Protein backbone atom coordinates (compact mmCIF):
# COMPACT_ATOMS: atom_id res chain seq x y z
CA UNK A 1 0.00 0.00 0.00
CA UNK A 2 1.25 3.47 -0.91
CA UNK A 3 2.05 5.47 2.25
CA UNK A 4 1.18 9.16 1.84
CA UNK A 5 1.16 10.23 5.52
CA UNK A 6 3.57 13.15 5.08
CA UNK A 7 1.89 14.26 1.85
CA UNK A 8 -1.50 14.17 3.61
CA UNK A 9 -0.15 16.41 6.41
CA UNK A 10 1.49 18.76 3.92
CA UNK A 11 -1.73 18.94 1.90
CA UNK A 12 -3.81 19.80 5.00
CA UNK A 13 -1.33 22.53 5.87
CA UNK A 14 -1.18 23.87 2.29
CA UNK A 15 -4.98 24.11 2.15
CA UNK A 16 -4.89 26.76 4.86
CA UNK A 17 -2.77 29.04 2.68
CA UNK A 18 -3.33 28.10 -0.98
CA UNK A 19 -6.81 27.68 -2.54
CA UNK A 20 -7.36 23.91 -2.62
CA UNK A 21 -3.79 23.48 -1.34
CA UNK A 22 -2.28 23.97 -4.80
CA UNK A 23 -1.15 26.53 -7.35
CA UNK A 24 -2.98 24.93 -10.29
CA UNK A 25 -6.30 23.07 -9.86
CA UNK A 26 -5.48 19.75 -11.54
CA UNK A 27 -2.68 19.11 -9.03
CA UNK A 28 -5.19 18.79 -6.20
CA UNK A 29 -6.29 15.25 -7.27
CA UNK A 30 -9.88 16.30 -6.56
CA UNK A 31 -11.07 14.56 -9.71
CA UNK A 32 -9.60 11.26 -8.55
CA UNK A 33 -10.66 11.77 -4.93
CA UNK A 34 -7.30 11.27 -3.26
CA UNK A 35 -4.29 13.06 -1.81
CA UNK A 36 -1.66 14.31 -4.24
CA UNK A 37 1.87 13.13 -3.50
CA UNK A 38 3.99 16.15 -2.54
CA UNK A 39 7.10 15.95 -4.67
CA UNK A 40 10.58 16.37 -3.24
CA UNK A 41 12.78 15.65 -6.26
CA UNK A 42 12.95 14.15 -9.71
CA UNK A 43 15.60 12.54 -11.87
CA UNK A 44 15.40 10.97 -15.33
CA UNK A 45 12.11 9.06 -15.68
CA UNK A 46 11.41 9.14 -11.92
CA UNK A 47 9.88 11.47 -9.38
CA UNK A 48 10.06 11.07 -5.61
CA UNK A 49 7.64 12.27 -2.94
CA UNK A 50 8.20 13.42 0.64
CA UNK A 51 7.14 9.97 1.93
CA UNK A 52 10.04 8.50 -0.09
CA UNK A 53 7.78 6.88 -2.68
CA UNK A 54 9.28 6.55 -6.16
CA UNK A 55 7.20 6.78 -9.33
CA UNK A 56 7.76 6.33 -13.07
CA UNK A 57 6.55 9.70 -14.28
CA UNK A 58 4.34 10.10 -17.37
CA UNK A 59 3.19 13.62 -16.43
CA UNK A 60 6.66 15.17 -16.78
CA UNK A 61 5.55 18.52 -15.37
CA UNK A 62 2.65 18.43 -17.88
CA UNK A 63 4.96 17.99 -20.82
CA UNK A 64 8.12 20.11 -20.59
CA UNK A 65 10.60 17.46 -19.47
CA UNK A 66 11.18 15.71 -22.82
CA UNK A 67 14.79 14.92 -21.88
CA UNK A 68 13.74 13.56 -18.49
CA UNK A 69 14.01 15.31 -15.13
CA UNK A 70 17.19 17.09 -14.08
CA UNK A 71 19.04 16.44 -17.32
CA UNK A 72 22.73 16.88 -16.33
CA UNK A 73 23.55 19.20 -19.24
CA UNK A 74 20.55 21.46 -18.60
CA UNK A 75 21.35 21.59 -14.89
CA UNK A 76 25.02 22.38 -15.57
CA UNK A 77 24.06 25.26 -17.86
CA UNK A 78 21.79 26.65 -15.14
CA UNK A 79 24.50 26.30 -12.50
CA UNK A 80 26.81 28.25 -14.75
CA UNK A 81 24.21 30.97 -15.51
CA UNK A 82 22.76 31.63 -12.04
CA UNK A 83 25.84 33.28 -10.46
CA UNK A 84 25.77 35.88 -13.27
CA UNK A 85 22.38 37.13 -12.02
CA UNK A 86 18.80 35.97 -12.26
CA UNK A 87 17.09 38.85 -14.06
CA UNK A 88 18.23 42.03 -15.82
CA UNK A 89 15.12 43.44 -17.52
CA UNK A 90 17.38 44.29 -20.45
CA UNK A 91 18.35 42.59 -23.72
CA UNK A 92 20.82 39.69 -23.64
CA UNK A 93 22.69 37.73 -26.32
CA UNK A 94 20.95 34.58 -25.16
CA UNK A 95 17.50 35.73 -26.32
CA UNK A 96 18.57 36.12 -29.96
CA UNK A 97 20.41 32.81 -29.75
CA UNK A 98 17.26 31.08 -28.54
CA UNK A 99 15.12 32.83 -31.18
CA UNK A 100 17.46 31.50 -33.89
CA UNK A 101 17.32 28.02 -32.39
CA UNK A 102 13.49 28.04 -32.30
CA UNK A 103 13.42 29.22 -35.91
CA UNK A 104 15.72 26.35 -36.93
CA UNK A 105 13.04 23.92 -35.64
CA UNK A 106 10.09 25.98 -36.85
CA UNK A 107 10.95 28.13 -39.86
CA UNK A 108 7.44 29.64 -39.82
CA UNK A 109 8.49 31.58 -36.70
CA UNK A 110 10.07 34.41 -38.68
CA UNK A 111 9.85 36.75 -35.66
CA UNK A 112 8.89 35.91 -32.13
CA UNK A 113 8.43 37.27 -28.65
CA UNK A 114 9.27 35.52 -25.38
CA UNK A 115 6.81 35.56 -22.49
CA UNK A 116 6.53 33.68 -19.19
CA UNK A 117 3.62 31.24 -19.67
CA UNK A 118 1.53 29.55 -22.33
CA UNK A 119 -1.43 31.61 -21.16
CA UNK A 120 0.47 34.80 -21.92
CA UNK A 121 1.55 33.47 -25.32
CA UNK A 122 -1.99 32.66 -26.51
CA UNK A 123 -3.48 35.81 -24.97
CA UNK A 124 -0.87 37.95 -26.71
CA UNK A 125 -1.20 36.11 -30.03
CA UNK A 126 -4.94 36.85 -29.97
CA UNK A 127 -4.34 40.53 -29.30
CA UNK A 128 -1.94 40.65 -32.23
CA UNK A 129 -4.48 38.89 -34.48
CA UNK A 130 -7.23 41.30 -33.41
CA UNK A 131 -4.99 44.35 -33.77
CA UNK A 132 -3.74 43.19 -37.17
CA UNK A 133 -7.19 42.44 -38.63
CA UNK A 134 -9.15 45.15 -36.80
CA UNK A 135 -11.78 42.50 -35.94
CA UNK A 136 -12.94 41.24 -32.53
CA UNK A 137 -14.38 37.74 -32.96
CA UNK A 138 -12.23 34.66 -32.55
CA UNK A 139 -12.96 30.97 -33.09
CA UNK A 140 -11.87 28.28 -30.67
CA UNK A 141 -12.72 24.60 -30.52
CA UNK A 142 -14.70 22.95 -27.75
CA UNK A 143 -12.35 21.03 -25.48
CA UNK A 144 -9.23 22.88 -26.63
CA UNK A 145 -7.42 24.62 -23.76
CA UNK A 146 -5.27 27.67 -24.39
CA UNK A 147 -4.59 28.81 -20.83
CA UNK A 148 -6.79 30.89 -18.58
CA UNK A 149 -7.13 34.30 -20.20
CA UNK A 150 -10.72 35.63 -20.40
CA UNK A 151 -11.28 35.23 -24.16
CA UNK A 152 -10.07 31.66 -24.12
CA UNK A 153 -11.69 30.32 -20.97
CA UNK A 154 -14.77 29.23 -22.85
CA UNK A 155 -15.54 25.50 -23.31
CA UNK A 156 -11.92 24.92 -22.53
CA UNK A 157 -11.41 21.22 -21.69
CA UNK A 158 -8.56 20.27 -19.32
CA UNK A 159 -9.03 21.47 -15.73
CA UNK A 160 -12.44 22.98 -16.49
CA UNK A 161 -13.69 19.66 -17.83
CA UNK A 162 -12.04 17.83 -14.95
CA UNK A 163 -13.84 19.95 -12.39
CA UNK A 164 -17.07 20.34 -14.38
CA UNK A 165 -16.67 24.11 -14.70
CA UNK A 166 -18.11 25.01 -18.12
CA UNK A 167 -17.16 28.69 -18.05
CA UNK A 168 -15.40 30.39 -15.18
CA UNK A 169 -17.13 33.04 -13.09
CA UNK A 170 -15.24 36.28 -13.60
CA UNK A 171 -15.09 36.07 -17.40
CA UNK A 172 -17.10 39.11 -18.58
CA UNK A 173 -20.04 38.23 -20.83
CA UNK A 174 -18.93 40.80 -23.37
CA UNK A 175 -15.52 39.16 -23.68
CA UNK A 176 -16.89 35.62 -23.94
CA UNK A 177 -19.39 36.78 -26.59
CA UNK A 178 -16.51 37.44 -28.96
CA UNK A 179 -15.38 33.82 -28.67
CA UNK A 180 -17.23 31.52 -31.07
CA UNK A 181 -16.90 27.85 -30.16
CA UNK A 182 -17.44 24.91 -32.50
CA UNK A 183 -16.64 21.19 -32.20
CA UNK A 184 -13.08 20.02 -32.82
CA UNK A 185 -12.52 18.07 -36.03
CA UNK A 186 -15.83 19.25 -37.50
CA UNK A 187 -14.90 20.41 -41.00
CA UNK A 188 -18.49 21.26 -41.98
CA UNK A 189 -18.98 23.46 -38.88
CA UNK A 190 -15.85 25.42 -39.81
CA UNK A 191 -16.98 25.90 -43.41
CA UNK A 192 -20.50 26.99 -42.56
CA UNK A 193 -19.31 29.39 -39.82
CA UNK A 194 -16.92 31.06 -42.24
CA UNK A 195 -19.53 31.15 -45.01
CA UNK A 196 -21.79 33.08 -42.63
CA UNK A 197 -19.37 35.25 -40.62
CA UNK A 198 -15.90 34.81 -42.11
CA UNK A 199 -15.27 38.51 -42.67
CA UNK A 200 -15.95 39.32 -38.99
CA UNK A 201 -13.47 36.77 -37.64
CA UNK A 202 -10.03 37.89 -36.51
CA UNK A 203 -8.54 34.46 -35.87
CA UNK A 204 -8.93 30.76 -35.42
CA UNK A 205 -6.92 29.41 -32.50
CA UNK A 206 -6.49 25.65 -32.41
CA UNK A 207 -4.51 22.94 -30.69
CA UNK A 208 -3.41 21.26 -33.95
CA UNK A 209 -3.05 18.10 -31.90
CA UNK A 210 -5.51 18.41 -29.04
CA UNK A 211 -4.02 17.46 -25.70
CA UNK A 212 -6.42 18.96 -23.18
CA UNK A 213 -9.33 16.58 -23.70
CA UNK A 214 -6.82 13.74 -23.78
CA UNK A 215 -4.74 13.25 -26.90
CA UNK A 216 -6.93 13.76 -29.98
CA UNK A 217 -5.29 14.01 -33.42
CA UNK A 218 -6.79 16.17 -36.16
CA UNK A 219 -8.82 14.21 -38.74
CA UNK A 220 -7.48 14.39 -42.31
CA UNK A 221 -8.57 17.66 -43.91
CA UNK A 222 -9.36 19.50 -40.64
CA UNK A 223 -6.20 21.61 -40.38
CA UNK A 224 -6.18 22.08 -44.17
CA UNK A 225 -9.72 23.50 -43.96
CA UNK A 226 -8.68 25.91 -41.21
CA UNK A 227 -5.86 27.13 -43.42
CA UNK A 228 -8.13 27.53 -46.45
CA UNK A 229 -10.97 29.46 -44.76
CA UNK A 230 -8.65 31.79 -42.85
CA UNK A 231 -6.72 32.58 -46.02
CA UNK A 232 -9.92 33.18 -47.97
CA UNK A 233 -11.30 35.58 -45.32
CA UNK A 234 -8.03 37.29 -44.29
CA UNK A 235 -8.27 35.89 -40.76
CA UNK A 236 -5.20 34.80 -38.78
CA UNK A 237 -4.57 31.09 -38.17
CA UNK A 238 -2.98 30.52 -34.76
CA UNK A 239 -1.53 27.12 -33.92
CA UNK A 240 -1.33 26.70 -30.16
CA UNK A 241 1.60 24.30 -29.97
CA UNK A 242 2.30 24.98 -26.28
CA UNK A 243 1.83 21.25 -25.69
CA UNK A 244 2.39 19.57 -29.07
CA UNK A 245 5.38 21.68 -30.17
CA UNK A 246 8.50 19.44 -30.08
CA UNK A 247 6.18 16.50 -29.27
CA UNK A 248 4.08 15.92 -32.40
CA UNK A 249 7.41 16.07 -34.29
CA UNK A 250 10.69 18.00 -34.05
CA UNK A 251 8.92 20.89 -35.77
CA UNK A 252 5.60 20.40 -34.00
CA UNK A 253 2.25 19.69 -35.60
CA UNK A 254 2.92 22.22 -38.37
CA UNK A 255 5.80 20.09 -39.64
CA UNK A 256 3.98 16.78 -39.16
CA UNK A 257 0.84 17.88 -41.02
CA UNK A 258 2.62 20.32 -43.38
CA UNK A 259 0.43 23.34 -42.60
CA UNK A 260 1.84 26.85 -42.29
CA UNK A 261 0.01 28.82 -39.59
CA UNK A 262 0.29 32.61 -39.42
CA UNK A 263 1.16 32.57 -35.73
CA UNK A 264 2.40 29.83 -33.40
CA UNK A 265 2.41 29.64 -29.61
CA UNK A 266 5.02 27.52 -27.83
CA UNK A 267 5.53 26.78 -24.14
CA UNK A 268 6.53 23.87 -21.91
CA UNK A 269 9.57 22.29 -23.70
CA UNK A 270 10.75 25.63 -25.09
CA UNK A 271 11.54 26.74 -21.52
CA UNK A 272 13.29 23.50 -20.54
CA UNK A 273 11.22 23.28 -17.33
CA UNK A 274 11.41 26.99 -16.48
CA UNK A 275 8.56 29.52 -16.86
CA UNK A 276 8.94 30.51 -20.49
CA UNK A 277 6.78 30.56 -23.58
CA UNK A 278 6.84 32.16 -27.01
CA UNK A 279 4.51 33.48 -29.65
CA UNK A 280 5.56 34.34 -33.17
CA UNK A 281 5.13 33.79 -36.87
CA UNK A 282 4.98 35.82 -40.03
CA UNK A 283 7.25 38.89 -39.91
CA UNK A 284 4.47 40.93 -41.52
CA UNK A 285 2.17 40.28 -38.54
CA UNK A 286 4.81 40.22 -35.79
CA UNK A 287 6.28 43.55 -36.88
CA UNK A 288 3.00 45.09 -35.69
CA UNK A 289 4.03 44.28 -32.09
CA UNK A 290 5.41 47.15 -29.97
CA UNK A 291 7.87 48.77 -30.18
CA UNK A 292 8.15 48.13 -33.92
CA UNK A 293 4.36 48.41 -34.29
CA UNK A 294 1.37 49.71 -32.34
CA UNK A 295 0.11 46.47 -30.69
CA UNK A 296 1.21 46.60 -27.05
CA UNK A 297 2.72 43.60 -25.31
CA UNK A 298 5.34 43.59 -22.52
CA UNK A 299 6.75 41.69 -19.53
CA UNK A 300 9.19 42.41 -16.68
CA UNK A 301 10.51 38.84 -16.72
CA UNK A 302 10.05 38.16 -20.44
CA UNK A 303 13.17 36.52 -21.87
CA UNK A 304 14.43 35.90 -18.35
CA UNK A 305 18.08 34.78 -18.60
CA UNK A 306 17.64 31.68 -16.43
CA UNK A 307 14.54 30.48 -18.30
CA UNK A 308 16.19 31.21 -21.64
CA UNK A 309 19.29 29.28 -20.53
CA UNK A 310 17.19 26.19 -19.70
CA UNK A 311 15.31 26.45 -22.99
CA UNK A 312 18.49 26.96 -24.96
CA UNK A 313 20.20 23.98 -23.33
CA UNK A 314 17.18 21.76 -24.00
CA UNK A 315 16.80 22.78 -27.64
CA UNK A 316 20.59 22.53 -28.19
CA UNK A 317 20.54 18.90 -27.06
CA UNK A 318 17.55 18.17 -29.30
CA UNK A 319 19.19 19.93 -32.25
CA UNK A 320 22.54 18.17 -31.78
CA UNK A 321 20.88 14.76 -31.77
CA UNK A 322 17.61 14.84 -33.72
CA UNK A 323 17.32 11.02 -33.32
CA UNK A 324 16.06 11.80 -29.81
CA UNK A 325 12.62 12.61 -31.26
CA UNK A 326 12.42 9.27 -33.08
CA UNK A 327 13.64 7.40 -30.04
CA UNK A 328 11.07 9.02 -27.68
CA UNK A 329 8.32 8.41 -30.23
CA UNK A 330 9.34 4.76 -30.64
CA UNK A 331 9.28 4.27 -26.87
CA UNK A 332 5.82 5.86 -26.74
CA UNK A 333 4.53 3.61 -29.50
CA UNK A 334 5.96 0.52 -27.79
CA UNK A 335 4.09 1.48 -24.62
CA UNK A 336 0.85 2.26 -26.48
CA UNK A 337 0.97 -0.99 -28.46
CA UNK A 338 1.51 -2.83 -25.18
CA UNK A 339 -1.57 -1.19 -23.62
CA UNK A 340 -3.68 -2.12 -26.67
CA UNK A 341 -2.58 -5.75 -26.52
CA UNK A 342 -3.08 -6.10 -22.77
CA UNK A 343 -6.47 -4.37 -22.76
CA UNK A 344 -7.63 -6.69 -25.58
CA UNK A 345 -6.39 -9.75 -23.66
CA UNK A 346 -8.55 -8.73 -20.70
CA UNK A 347 -11.52 -7.64 -22.82
CA UNK A 348 -11.35 -4.01 -21.67
CA UNK A 349 -12.47 -1.60 -24.42
CA UNK A 350 -9.84 1.13 -24.90
CA UNK A 351 -8.66 3.54 -27.54
CA UNK A 352 -4.99 4.31 -27.03
CA UNK A 353 -4.43 7.55 -28.95
CA UNK A 354 -0.92 8.81 -29.61
CA UNK A 355 0.75 11.55 -31.60
CA UNK A 356 4.55 11.68 -31.30
CA UNK A 357 5.32 11.45 -27.59
CA UNK A 358 1.84 12.40 -26.26
CA UNK A 359 -0.69 9.68 -25.46
CA UNK A 360 -3.97 8.94 -23.70
CA UNK A 361 -5.79 5.71 -22.86
CA UNK A 362 -9.49 6.40 -23.45
CA UNK A 363 -11.82 3.82 -21.91
CA UNK A 364 -14.21 3.46 -24.85
CA UNK A 365 -14.62 1.24 -27.91
CA UNK A 366 -14.90 4.18 -30.36
CA UNK A 367 -12.14 6.53 -31.53
CA UNK A 368 -12.23 9.85 -29.67
CA UNK A 369 -12.47 12.69 -32.20
CA UNK A 370 -13.88 15.54 -30.11
CA UNK A 371 -14.88 16.67 -26.63
CA UNK A 372 -18.26 14.88 -26.65
CA UNK A 373 -16.46 11.61 -27.43
CA UNK A 374 -13.99 12.28 -24.59
CA UNK A 375 -16.86 12.94 -22.16
CA UNK A 376 -18.57 9.67 -23.14
CA UNK A 377 -15.63 7.52 -21.92
CA UNK A 378 -15.98 5.23 -18.90
CA UNK A 379 -14.79 7.28 -15.92
CA UNK A 380 -15.07 4.33 -13.49
CA UNK A 381 -12.56 2.40 -15.55
CA UNK A 382 -10.28 5.43 -15.67
CA UNK A 383 -10.47 5.79 -11.86
CA UNK A 384 -9.65 2.12 -11.25
CA UNK A 385 -6.75 2.27 -13.70
CA UNK A 386 -5.38 5.50 -12.23
CA UNK A 387 -5.47 4.41 -8.58
CA UNK A 388 -4.18 0.88 -9.26
CA UNK A 389 -1.17 2.38 -11.02
CA UNK A 390 -0.44 5.18 -8.56
CA UNK A 391 -0.47 2.66 -5.69
CA UNK A 392 2.24 0.73 -7.55
CA UNK A 393 4.43 3.69 -8.51
CA UNK A 394 3.16 4.65 -11.96
CA UNK A 395 2.37 8.36 -12.11
CA UNK A 396 -0.21 9.28 -14.77
CA UNK A 397 -2.17 12.52 -15.18
CA UNK A 398 -4.94 12.53 -12.54
CA UNK A 399 -7.70 13.29 -15.04
CA UNK A 400 -9.10 11.54 -18.09
CA UNK A 401 -9.07 14.90 -19.91
CA UNK A 402 -5.27 15.13 -20.06
CA UNK A 403 -2.46 13.72 -22.14
CA UNK A 404 0.44 11.77 -20.74
CA UNK A 405 3.99 12.23 -21.97
CA UNK A 406 7.18 10.24 -22.62
CA UNK A 407 10.79 11.36 -22.13
CA UNK A 408 14.14 10.33 -23.56
CA UNK A 409 15.05 9.13 -20.07
CA UNK A 410 12.34 6.42 -20.10
CA UNK A 411 14.13 3.20 -20.95
CA UNK A 412 13.00 -0.33 -21.84
CA UNK A 413 12.90 -1.42 -18.19
CA UNK A 414 10.52 1.47 -17.34
CA UNK A 415 8.21 0.40 -20.15
CA UNK A 416 8.34 -3.28 -19.07
CA UNK A 417 7.42 -2.35 -15.49
CA UNK A 418 4.69 0.03 -16.65
CA UNK A 419 3.13 -2.59 -18.92
CA UNK A 420 3.25 -5.27 -16.26
CA UNK A 421 1.25 -3.04 -13.90
CA UNK A 422 -1.07 -1.86 -16.69
CA UNK A 423 -1.93 -5.52 -17.43
CA UNK A 424 -2.84 -6.08 -13.77
CA UNK A 425 -4.93 -2.89 -13.78
CA UNK A 426 -6.84 -4.02 -16.88
CA UNK A 427 -7.46 -7.38 -15.16
CA UNK A 428 -8.84 -5.50 -12.14
CA UNK A 429 -11.16 -3.46 -14.37
CA UNK A 430 -12.32 -6.61 -16.19
CA UNK A 431 -13.30 -8.19 -12.82
CA UNK A 432 -15.90 -5.46 -12.32
CA UNK A 433 -17.27 -5.31 -15.86
C1 LIG B 1 -2.24 23.82 -25.53
C2 LIG B 1 -2.00 24.69 -24.34
N1 LIG B 1 -2.04 26.02 -24.48
C3 LIG B 1 -1.82 26.85 -23.45
C4 LIG B 1 -1.55 26.36 -22.20
C5 LIG B 1 -1.33 27.32 -21.08
O1 LIG B 1 0.01 27.26 -20.67
P1 LIG B 1 0.43 27.69 -19.18
O2 LIG B 1 -0.14 26.66 -18.27
O3 LIG B 1 1.92 27.70 -19.25
O4 LIG B 1 -0.15 29.04 -18.95
C6 LIG B 1 -1.48 24.97 -22.00
C7 LIG B 1 -1.21 24.36 -20.68
O5 LIG B 1 -1.47 24.77 -19.66
C8 LIG B 1 -1.72 24.12 -23.09
O6 LIG B 1 -1.69 22.81 -22.96
N1 LIG C 1 -3.75 20.70 -19.11
C1 LIG C 1 -2.91 21.65 -18.42
C2 LIG C 1 -1.79 22.06 -19.32
O1 LIG C 1 -1.38 21.44 -20.23
C3 LIG C 1 -2.41 21.02 -17.19
C4 LIG C 1 -1.50 21.91 -16.39
C5 LIG C 1 -2.26 22.76 -15.41
O2 LIG C 1 -3.30 23.31 -15.74
O3 LIG C 1 -1.76 22.88 -14.30
CSV table of C-alpha atoms in Angstrom, one decimal, residues 58 91 96 98 104 107 120 139 149 186 204 241 260 296 318 335 343 347 358 363 367-368 379 398 403:
chain,number,residue,atom,x,y,z
A,58,UNK,CA,4.3,10.1,-17.4
A,91,UNK,CA,18.4,42.6,-23.7
A,96,UNK,CA,18.6,36.1,-30.0
A,98,UNK,CA,17.3,31.1,-28.5
A,104,UNK,CA,15.7,26.4,-36.9
A,107,UNK,CA,11.0,28.1,-39.9
A,120,UNK,CA,0.5,34.8,-21.9
A,139,UNK,CA,-13.0,31.0,-33.1
A,149,UNK,CA,-7.1,34.3,-20.2
A,186,UNK,CA,-15.8,19.3,-37.5
A,204,UNK,CA,-8.9,30.8,-35.4
A,241,UNK,CA,1.6,24.3,-30.0
A,260,UNK,CA,1.8,26.8,-42.3
A,296,UNK,CA,1.2,46.6,-27.1
A,318,UNK,CA,17.5,18.2,-29.3
A,335,UNK,CA,4.1,1.5,-24.6
A,343,UNK,CA,-6.5,-4.4,-22.8
A,347,UNK,CA,-11.5,-7.6,-22.8
A,358,UNK,CA,1.8,12.4,-26.3
A,363,UNK,CA,-11.8,3.8,-21.9
A,367,UNK,CA,-12.1,6.5,-31.5
A,368,UNK,CA,-12.2,9.9,-29.7
A,379,UNK,CA,-14.8,7.3,-15.9
A,398,UNK,CA,-4.9,12.5,-12.5
A,403,UNK,CA,-2.5,13.7,-22.1
